[in-house]
mmCIF file of C-alpha atoms in Angstrom:
data_model
loop_
_atom_site.group_PDB
_atom_site.id
_atom_site.type_symbol
_atom_site.label_atom_id
_atom_site.label_comp_id
_atom_site.label_asym_id
_atom_site.label_seq_id
_atom_site.Cartn_x
_atom_site.Cartn_y
_atom_site.Cartn_z
ATOM 1 C CA LEU A 1233 23.346 5.793 -0.288
ATOM 2 C CA GLY A 1234 25.172 2.713 0.837
ATOM 3 C CA TYR A 1235 23.123 0.197 -1.066
ATOM 4 C CA ALA A 1236 24.934 0.555 -4.403
ATOM 5 C CA THR A 1237 28.423 -0.414 -3.238
ATOM 6 C CA GLY A 1238 28.089 -1.062 0.481
ATOM 7 C CA ASP A 1239 30.240 2.035 1.079
ATOM 8 C CA PHE A 1240 28.459 5.247 1.976
ATOM 9 C CA ASP A 1241 31.418 7.447 1.055
ATOM 10 C CA GLN A 1242 31.830 5.790 -2.348
ATOM 11 C CA ASP A 1243 28.142 6.037 -3.098
ATOM 12 C CA ALA A 1244 28.215 9.757 -2.286
ATOM 13 C CA ALA A 1245 31.215 10.424 -4.531
ATOM 14 C CA SER A 1246 29.122 11.799 -7.431
ATOM 15 C CA ILE A 1247 27.249 14.136 -5.068
ATOM 16 C CA ARG A 1248 30.528 15.469 -3.691
ATOM 17 C CA LEU A 1249 31.902 15.837 -7.207
ATOM 18 C CA PHE A 1250 28.920 17.916 -8.347
ATOM 19 C CA ALA A 1251 29.190 20.073 -5.229
ATOM 20 C CA ASN A 1252 32.936 20.566 -5.686
ATOM 21 C CA LEU A 1253 32.376 21.541 -9.334
ATOM 22 C CA GLY A 1254 29.915 24.186 -8.201
ATOM 23 C CA PHE A 1255 26.811 22.617 -9.791
ATOM 24 C CA GLU A 1256 23.417 23.479 -8.509
ATOM 25 C CA PHE A 1257 21.417 20.302 -7.945
ATOM 26 C CA MET A 1258 18.964 18.399 -5.819
ATOM 27 C CA VAL A 1259 19.396 14.958 -4.276
ATOM 28 C CA CYS A 1260 16.384 12.896 -3.208
ATOM 29 C CA GLN A 1261 16.972 9.952 -0.853
ATOM 30 C CA SER A 1262 14.299 7.488 0.219
ATOM 31 C CA PHE A 1263 14.755 5.695 3.536
ATOM 32 C CA ALA A 1264 12.159 3.042 2.756
ATOM 33 C CA LYS A 1265 14.538 0.229 1.739
ATOM 34 C CA ILE A 1266 17.754 1.507 3.303
ATOM 35 C CA MET A 1267 16.200 1.813 6.764
ATOM 36 C CA GLY A 1268 13.304 -0.615 6.470
ATOM 37 C CA LEU A 1269 10.844 2.240 6.924
ATOM 38 C CA TYR A 1270 8.264 1.156 4.364
ATOM 39 C CA CYS A 1271 4.923 2.987 4.500
ATOM 40 C CA GLU A 1272 6.442 5.776 6.582
ATOM 41 C CA ARG A 1273 7.089 8.106 3.609
ATOM 42 C CA ILE A 1274 10.473 9.079 4.888
ATOM 43 C CA GLY A 1275 13.516 10.384 3.142
ATOM 44 C CA CYS A 1276 15.197 13.664 2.440
ATOM 45 C CA LEU A 1277 15.577 16.216 -0.278
ATOM 46 C CA ILE A 1278 18.816 18.214 -0.431
ATOM 47 C CA PHE A 1279 19.279 21.421 -2.392
ATOM 48 C CA ALA A 1280 22.770 22.517 -3.362
ATOM 49 C CA GLY A 1281 22.767 26.078 -4.600
ATOM 50 C CA LYS A 1282 25.529 28.566 -5.283
ATOM 51 C CA THR A 1283 24.019 31.002 -2.798
ATOM 52 C CA ALA A 1284 21.816 30.963 0.267
ATOM 53 C CA GLU A 1285 19.312 33.044 -1.674
ATOM 54 C CA ILE A 1286 18.951 30.344 -4.358
ATOM 55 C CA ALA A 1287 18.567 27.647 -1.676
ATOM 56 C CA HIS A 1288 15.900 29.768 0.034
ATOM 57 C CA LYS A 1289 13.994 30.192 -3.241
ATOM 58 C CA CYS A 1290 14.109 26.402 -3.834
ATOM 59 C CA LEU A 1291 12.860 25.764 -0.300
ATOM 60 C CA SER A 1292 10.035 28.304 -0.817
ATOM 61 C CA GLN A 1293 8.906 26.545 -4.007
ATOM 62 C CA MET A 1294 9.152 23.125 -2.388
ATOM 63 C CA LYS A 1295 6.961 24.301 0.491
ATOM 64 C CA ILE A 1296 4.322 25.389 -1.999
ATOM 65 C CA ILE A 1297 4.389 21.980 -3.693
ATOM 66 C CA VAL A 1298 4.374 20.046 -0.412
ATOM 67 C CA ARG A 1299 1.578 22.163 1.039
ATOM 68 C CA SER A 1300 -0.646 21.314 -1.927
ATOM 69 C CA ILE A 1301 -0.069 17.583 -1.314
ATOM 70 C CA TYR A 1302 -0.437 17.387 2.456
ATOM 71 C CA SER A 1303 -0.610 19.587 5.491
ATOM 72 C CA ASN A 1304 1.633 17.700 7.910
ATOM 73 C CA PRO A 1305 3.950 14.893 6.865
ATOM 74 C CA PRO A 1306 4.044 11.823 9.083
ATOM 75 C CA ALA A 1307 6.617 12.323 11.829
ATOM 76 C CA HIS A 1308 7.108 8.757 13.097
ATOM 77 C CA GLY A 1309 9.537 7.656 10.353
ATOM 78 C CA ALA A 1310 11.429 10.924 10.532
ATOM 79 C CA ARG A 1311 11.932 10.484 14.251
ATOM 80 C CA ILE A 1312 13.226 6.947 13.763
ATOM 81 C CA ALA A 1313 15.626 8.040 10.969
ATOM 82 C CA SER A 1314 16.834 10.978 13.009
ATOM 83 C CA MET A 1315 17.423 8.841 16.091
ATOM 84 C CA CYS A 1316 19.384 6.307 14.065
ATOM 85 C CA LEU A 1317 21.463 8.865 12.145
ATOM 86 C CA ASN A 1318 22.260 11.069 15.135
ATOM 87 C CA ASN A 1319 23.265 8.378 17.582
ATOM 88 C CA ARG A 1320 26.844 7.268 16.868
ATOM 89 C CA GLU A 1321 26.381 3.675 18.072
ATOM 90 C CA MET A 1322 23.038 3.210 16.288
ATOM 91 C CA ARG A 1323 24.392 4.738 13.115
ATOM 92 C CA ARG A 1324 27.425 2.419 13.124
ATOM 93 C CA GLU A 1325 25.151 -0.609 13.629
ATOM 94 C CA TRP A 1326 22.838 0.571 10.815
ATOM 95 C CA GLU A 1327 25.771 1.128 8.441
ATOM 96 C CA ASP A 1328 27.037 -2.353 9.238
ATOM 97 C CA CYS A 1329 23.584 -3.758 8.450
ATOM 98 C CA VAL A 1330 23.489 -1.887 5.107
ATOM 99 C CA LYS A 1331 26.954 -3.261 4.238
ATOM 100 C CA GLU A 1332 25.692 -6.766 5.086
ATOM 101 C CA MET A 1333 22.566 -6.300 2.961
ATOM 102 C CA HIS A 1334 24.702 -5.069 0.045
ATOM 103 C CA ALA A 1335 27.027 -8.061 0.362
ATOM 104 C CA ARG A 1336 24.072 -10.474 0.490
ATOM 105 C CA ILE A 1337 22.528 -9.016 -2.675
ATOM 106 C CA ARG A 1338 25.940 -9.010 -4.403
ATOM 107 C CA ARG A 1339 26.282 -12.746 -3.588
ATOM 108 C CA SER A 1340 22.798 -13.363 -4.996
ATOM 109 C CA ARG A 1341 23.848 -11.705 -8.232
ATOM 110 C CA GLU A 1342 26.969 -13.873 -8.346
ATOM 111 C CA TYR A 1343 24.943 -17.067 -7.663
ATOM 112 C CA LEU A 1344 22.514 -16.308 -10.499
ATOM 113 C CA HIS A 1345 25.243 -15.233 -12.908
ATOM 114 C CA THR A 1346 27.299 -18.352 -12.226
ATOM 115 C CA ALA A 1347 24.258 -20.614 -12.689
ATOM 116 C CA LEU A 1348 23.334 -18.923 -15.956
ATOM 117 C CA LYS A 1349 26.897 -19.282 -17.282
ATOM 118 C CA THR A 1350 27.263 -22.883 -16.035
ATOM 119 C CA LEU A 1351 24.030 -23.890 -17.807
ATOM 120 C CA ASN A 1352 25.071 -22.019 -20.980
ATOM 121 C CA VAL A 1353 21.845 -20.065 -20.975
ATOM 122 C CA PRO A 1354 21.715 -18.077 -24.238
ATOM 123 C CA GLY A 1355 22.579 -14.433 -23.810
ATOM 124 C CA SER A 1356 25.067 -12.185 -22.127
ATOM 125 C CA TRP A 1357 24.514 -12.096 -18.391
ATOM 126 C CA GLU A 1358 27.244 -9.613 -17.301
ATOM 127 C CA HIS A 1359 24.521 -7.028 -16.641
ATOM 128 C CA ILE A 1360 23.369 -9.133 -13.671
ATOM 129 C CA LEU A 1361 26.730 -8.405 -12.029
ATOM 130 C CA GLN A 1362 27.010 -4.789 -13.275
ATOM 131 C CA GLN A 1363 23.667 -3.614 -11.931
ATOM 132 C CA ASN A 1364 23.189 -2.425 -8.334
ATOM 133 C CA GLY A 1365 20.475 -2.667 -5.796
ATOM 134 C CA MET A 1366 17.737 -5.086 -4.813
ATOM 135 C CA PHE A 1367 16.400 -5.597 -8.313
ATOM 136 C CA SER A 1368 17.832 -6.621 -11.657
ATOM 137 C CA PHE A 1369 16.537 -6.093 -15.161
ATOM 138 C CA THR A 1370 17.045 -9.515 -16.746
ATOM 139 C CA GLY A 1371 16.321 -8.516 -20.322
ATOM 140 C CA LEU A 1372 13.589 -11.155 -20.609
ATOM 141 C CA THR A 1373 10.534 -10.448 -22.707
ATOM 142 C CA LYS A 1374 6.959 -10.356 -21.405
ATOM 143 C CA ALA A 1375 6.261 -13.801 -22.890
ATOM 144 C CA GLN A 1376 9.423 -15.231 -21.285
ATOM 145 C CA CYS A 1377 8.408 -13.780 -17.914
ATOM 146 C CA GLU A 1378 4.906 -15.199 -18.212
ATOM 147 C CA LEU A 1379 6.358 -18.656 -18.923
ATOM 148 C CA MET A 1380 8.584 -18.429 -15.854
ATOM 149 C CA ILE A 1381 5.659 -17.402 -13.691
ATOM 150 C CA GLU A 1382 3.100 -19.891 -15.034
ATOM 151 C CA LYS A 1383 5.300 -22.939 -15.523
ATOM 152 C CA HIS A 1384 8.111 -22.552 -12.978
ATOM 153 C CA HIS A 1385 6.482 -20.286 -10.354
ATOM 154 C CA VAL A 1386 9.437 -17.910 -10.503
ATOM 155 C CA TYR A 1387 7.815 -14.544 -9.919
ATOM 156 C CA LEU A 1388 9.113 -11.367 -11.524
ATOM 157 C CA LEU A 1389 7.574 -8.374 -13.227
ATOM 158 C CA LYS A 1390 6.582 -8.830 -16.849
ATOM 159 C CA SER A 1391 9.143 -6.144 -17.673
ATOM 160 C CA GLY A 1392 11.820 -8.660 -16.682
ATOM 161 C CA ARG A 1393 12.621 -6.971 -13.362
ATOM 162 C CA ILE A 1394 13.400 -9.544 -10.688
ATOM 163 C CA SER A 1395 14.143 -9.217 -6.959
ATOM 164 C CA MET A 1396 17.682 -10.334 -6.254
ATOM 165 C CA CYS A 1397 16.747 -10.789 -2.582
ATOM 166 C CA GLY A 1398 14.835 -13.924 -3.563
ATOM 167 C CA ILE A 1399 17.876 -15.530 -5.216
ATOM 168 C CA THR A 1400 19.868 -17.850 -2.950
ATOM 169 C CA LYS A 1401 22.699 -20.305 -3.414
ATOM 170 C CA GLU A 1402 20.118 -23.084 -3.128
ATOM 171 C CA ASN A 1403 17.681 -21.801 -5.759
ATOM 172 C CA ALA A 1404 19.907 -19.990 -8.272
ATOM 173 C CA LYS A 1405 20.204 -23.048 -10.503
ATOM 174 C CA TYR A 1406 16.388 -23.494 -10.481
ATOM 175 C CA VAL A 1407 15.893 -19.851 -11.499
ATOM 176 C CA ALA A 1408 18.578 -20.144 -14.204
ATOM 177 C CA ASN A 1409 16.901 -23.339 -15.553
ATOM 178 C CA ALA A 1410 13.573 -21.481 -15.636
ATOM 179 C CA MET A 1411 15.177 -18.589 -17.485
ATOM 180 C CA ASN A 1412 16.749 -21.049 -19.956
ATOM 181 C CA ASP A 1413 13.391 -22.742 -20.577
ATOM 182 C CA ALA A 1414 11.716 -19.359 -21.055
ATOM 183 C CA ILE A 1415 14.352 -18.126 -23.511
ATOM 184 C CA LEU A 1416 14.223 -21.326 -25.549
ATOM 185 C CA ASN A 1417 10.507 -22.050 -25.443
ATOM 186 C CA ALA A 1418 8.420 -18.910 -24.839
ATOM 187 C CA LYS A 1419 6.160 -18.082 -27.756
ATOM 188 C CA GLU A 1420 6.450 -14.417 -28.610
ATOM 189 C CA ASN A 1421 3.232 -12.681 -29.715
#
């Protein structure tokens, strides 16, 4: 929550809607990216049931699953997350940082989109702006991605997934040129 739009309340709107409609559901939230707690295996799982009995049954089943995976989860990340979320000043600072991260990634999307449009790179690139989060699915093929990696040293997954955090105002045109070259010249198998 918070990464999609930069607004925690807006990002939680669908969760509130489901709850207000009386749906039973689960929400899983990782704190790896949103709190920078990589390798700490921290997040939360929320059950929303119509009754306390249903919630208790869900918790009972989850304990069985968790117990088969590990005995004691790591506590360090949970303590950091708890400290941050339960201290008003720290939480406000963290929320401001998340908003800043969201804005930075949004600008990166705009830089790449503008460069692609300016260079008339074949294709529709609106999806770059419509997607949320740190990564974007470019729509490039495996062969196109391989050309970008081998010839231009623009690194992305061969599925076409690229990290938007690596796109800057300074390199967006270079990345767009690499994408253009890949689209026009990659040899498909």
